[in-house]
Amino acid sequence: PFSMPIPIRPMERRELAQLLERELLALAPRDRSILLLAELEDFSAAAIGAELGMTEGAVRTQLSRLRSRMAEALRKKNDPAV
């Protein structure tokens, strides 16, 4: 599951939900599926790969990139100077 590598200042739930929704909608459909299957459905990388026709390694790589992208969006929201 997703965990933030750095602490963030508290945000209102509504703002956070809107930010996450915008970021998710900006992703390519396959990327969105990878992230949602991993984080919300708790699928393994192997299960996601089987579902989407990808290797487990490709899923792990893409999931790492997607988590970093989401973390960066949160950092920017929390500190626009980033």
XYZ file of N, CA and C in Angstrom:
246
model
N 0.806 -1.202 0.000
C 0.000 0.000 0.000
C 0.848 1.264 0.000
N 0.266 2.310 -0.435
C 0.944 3.593 -0.586
C 1.262 4.216 0.765
N 2.473 4.683 0.927
C 2.826 5.421 2.133
C 3.694 6.598 1.721
N 3.469 7.711 2.359
C 4.219 8.921 2.038
C 5.608 8.845 2.646
N 6.640 9.098 1.856
C 7.993 9.056 2.391
C 8.336 10.286 3.233
N 7.551 11.336 3.109
C 7.812 12.544 3.891
C 6.515 12.984 4.562
N 6.630 13.605 5.717
C 5.398 14.089 6.353
C 4.841 15.285 5.582
N 3.528 15.406 5.570
C 2.898 16.554 4.918
C 2.076 17.309 5.948
N 1.952 18.596 5.716
C 1.100 19.394 6.599
C -0.329 18.930 6.427
N -1.110 19.063 7.470
C -2.507 18.621 7.351
C -3.255 19.394 6.264
N -4.058 18.691 5.503
C -4.917 19.285 4.484
C -6.343 18.903 4.814
N -7.234 19.706 4.383
C -8.629 19.325 4.540
C -8.903 18.116 3.661
N -9.750 17.219 4.151
C -10.056 16.005 3.396
C -10.587 16.315 2.002
N -11.408 17.314 1.903
C -11.998 17.667 0.604
C -10.919 18.073 -0.388
N -9.985 18.909 0.056
C -8.898 19.342 -0.823
C -8.048 18.157 -1.260
N -7.748 17.292 -0.325
C -6.937 16.122 -0.636
C -7.663 15.218 -1.628
N -8.941 14.987 -1.402
C -9.731 14.148 -2.305
C -9.767 14.752 -3.708
N -9.926 16.066 -3.802
C -9.963 16.733 -5.109
C -8.613 16.625 -5.817
N -7.545 16.807 -5.069
C -6.207 16.699 -5.643
C -5.968 15.284 -6.170
N -6.281 14.282 -5.365
C -6.076 12.906 -5.786
C -6.935 12.555 -7.001
N -8.158 13.037 -7.004
C -9.039 12.773 -8.144
C -8.471 13.391 -9.420
N -8.007 14.642 -9.327
C -7.414 15.304 -10.504
C -6.195 14.531 -11.006
N -5.343 14.132 -10.079
C -4.134 13.406 -10.470
C -4.482 12.053 -11.092
N -5.445 11.363 -10.525
C -5.860 10.073 -11.080
C -6.453 10.229 -12.479
N -7.274 11.250 -12.659
C -7.894 11.471 -13.969
C -6.877 11.891 -15.024
N -5.769 12.462 -14.599
C -4.726 12.882 -15.533
C -3.875 11.700 -16.015
N -3.974 10.576 -15.317
C -3.191 9.401 -15.698
C -3.801 8.715 -16.917
N -2.946 8.035 -17.659
C -3.426 7.168 -18.742
C -4.280 6.069 -18.109
N -5.273 5.574 -18.822
C -6.163 4.561 -18.238
C -5.436 3.353 -17.635
N -4.435 2.839 -18.323
C -3.706 1.680 -17.777
C -2.972 2.041 -16.492
N -2.353 3.221 -16.462
C -1.658 3.658 -15.251
C -2.632 3.818 -14.089
N -3.786 4.386 -14.374
C -4.810 4.553 -13.341
C -5.236 3.183 -12.809
N -5.410 2.232 -13.720
C -5.788 0.876 -13.310
C -4.715 0.251 -12.425
N -3.464 0.395 -12.805
C -2.361 -0.161 -12.008
C -2.416 0.388 -10.591
N -2.513 1.688 -10.483
C -2.495 2.328 -9.169
C -3.710 1.941 -8.330
N -4.877 1.965 -8.931
C -6.094 1.637 -8.185
C -6.141 0.161 -7.785
N -5.714 -0.722 -8.673
C -5.700 -2.138 -8.325
C -4.731 -2.419 -7.178
N -3.594 -1.751 -7.192
C -2.606 -1.963 -6.133
C -3.046 -1.340 -4.813
N -3.504 -0.109 -4.860
C -3.762 0.631 -3.626
C -5.155 0.407 -3.045
N -6.153 0.286 -3.881
C -7.515 0.132 -3.364
C -7.960 -1.323 -3.302
N -7.528 -2.116 -4.274
C -7.956 -3.511 -4.327
C -6.925 -4.464 -3.733
N -5.725 -3.937 -3.407
C -4.648 -4.716 -2.791
C -4.197 -5.887 -3.663
N -4.217 -5.708 -4.988
C -3.729 -6.727 -5.906
C -2.206 -6.759 -5.828
N -1.634 -7.922 -6.001
C -0.185 -8.053 -6.099
C 0.261 -7.590 -7.485
N 1.563 -7.349 -7.627
C 2.093 -6.961 -8.932
C 1.853 -8.075 -9.945
N 1.966 -9.323 -9.507
C 1.725 -10.453 -10.403
C 0.261 -10.484 -10.862
N -0.661 -10.239 -9.941
C -2.086 -10.248 -10.286
C -2.429 -9.092 -11.225
N -1.857 -7.928 -10.978
C -2.091 -6.779 -11.863
C -1.544 -7.091 -13.251
N -0.344 -7.657 -13.289
C 0.253 -8.017 -14.567
C -0.610 -8.987 -15.351
N -1.141 -9.985 -14.656
C -2.008 -10.958 -15.324
C -3.277 -10.294 -15.846
N -3.816 -9.394 -15.062
C -5.045 -8.695 -15.450
C -4.829 -7.770 -16.650
N -3.663 -7.116 -16.693
C -3.413 -6.098 -17.715
C -2.455 -6.542 -18.822
N -2.010 -7.779 -18.772
C -1.105 -8.269 -19.812
C 0.289 -7.672 -19.732
N 0.794 -7.521 -18.515
C 2.118 -6.947 -18.284
C 2.938 -7.925 -17.456
N 4.258 -7.783 -17.524
C 5.090 -8.586 -16.642
C 5.023 -8.014 -15.233
N 5.306 -8.852 -14.262
C 5.322 -8.394 -12.876
C 6.343 -7.278 -12.684
N 7.503 -7.408 -13.316
C 8.541 -6.382 -13.211
C 8.088 -5.051 -13.782
N 7.380 -5.092 -14.912
C 6.880 -3.858 -15.524
C 5.858 -3.190 -14.603
N 5.018 -4.000 -13.972
C 4.027 -3.447 -13.049
C 4.732 -2.787 -11.870
N 5.722 -3.465 -11.305
C 6.448 -2.903 -10.147
C 7.115 -1.575 -10.508
N 7.733 -1.542 -11.674
C 8.403 -0.317 -12.128
C 7.397 0.813 -12.292
N 6.298 0.525 -12.986
C 5.301 1.562 -13.241
C 4.637 1.998 -11.943
N 4.385 1.069 -11.046
C 3.769 1.409 -9.766
C 4.670 2.325 -8.952
N 5.957 2.071 -8.984
C 6.910 2.941 -8.286
C 6.863 4.360 -8.866
N 6.834 4.454 -10.179
C 6.766 5.775 -10.832
C 5.458 6.488 -10.496
N 4.362 5.739 -10.502
C 3.059 6.345 -10.209
C 2.977 6.821 -8.760
N 3.495 6.032 -7.847
C 3.505 6.451 -6.433
C 4.347 7.710 -6.256
N 5.472 7.768 -6.945
C 6.319 8.963 -6.872
C 5.590 10.180 -7.427
N 4.863 9.981 -8.522
C 4.103 11.088 -9.125
C 3.039 11.607 -8.157
N 2.340 10.687 -7.509
C 1.305 11.093 -6.556
C 1.929 11.795 -5.348
N 3.043 11.280 -4.871
C 3.725 11.906 -3.736
C 4.189 13.311 -4.095
N 4.689 13.479 -5.314
C 5.134 14.801 -5.764
C 3.961 15.776 -5.830
N 2.816 15.313 -6.307
C 1.632 16.173 -6.354
C 1.236 16.609 -4.951
N 1.334 15.708 -3.999
C 1.014 16.067 -2.610
C 2.028 17.065 -2.045
N 3.292 16.849 -2.367
C 4.333 17.788 -1.893
C 4.089 19.182 -2.479
N 3.776 19.241 -3.770
C 3.537 20.534 -4.411
C 2.327 21.227 -3.827
N 1.285 20.468 -3.524
C 0.090 21.048 -2.913
C 0.419 21.597 -1.541
N 1.259 20.865 -0.826
C 1.604 21.231 0.529
C 2.609 22.374 0.576
N 3.482 22.447 -0.448
C 4.506 23.479 -0.510
C 4.688 23.889 -1.971
N 3.926 24.862 -2.460
C 3.973 25.258 -3.870
C 5.354 25.666 -4.371
N 6.284 25.961 -3.476
C 7.632 26.352 -3.891
C 8.452 25.157 -4.363
N 7.964 23.922 -4.143
C 8.698 22.717 -4.530
C 8.748 22.601 -6.029
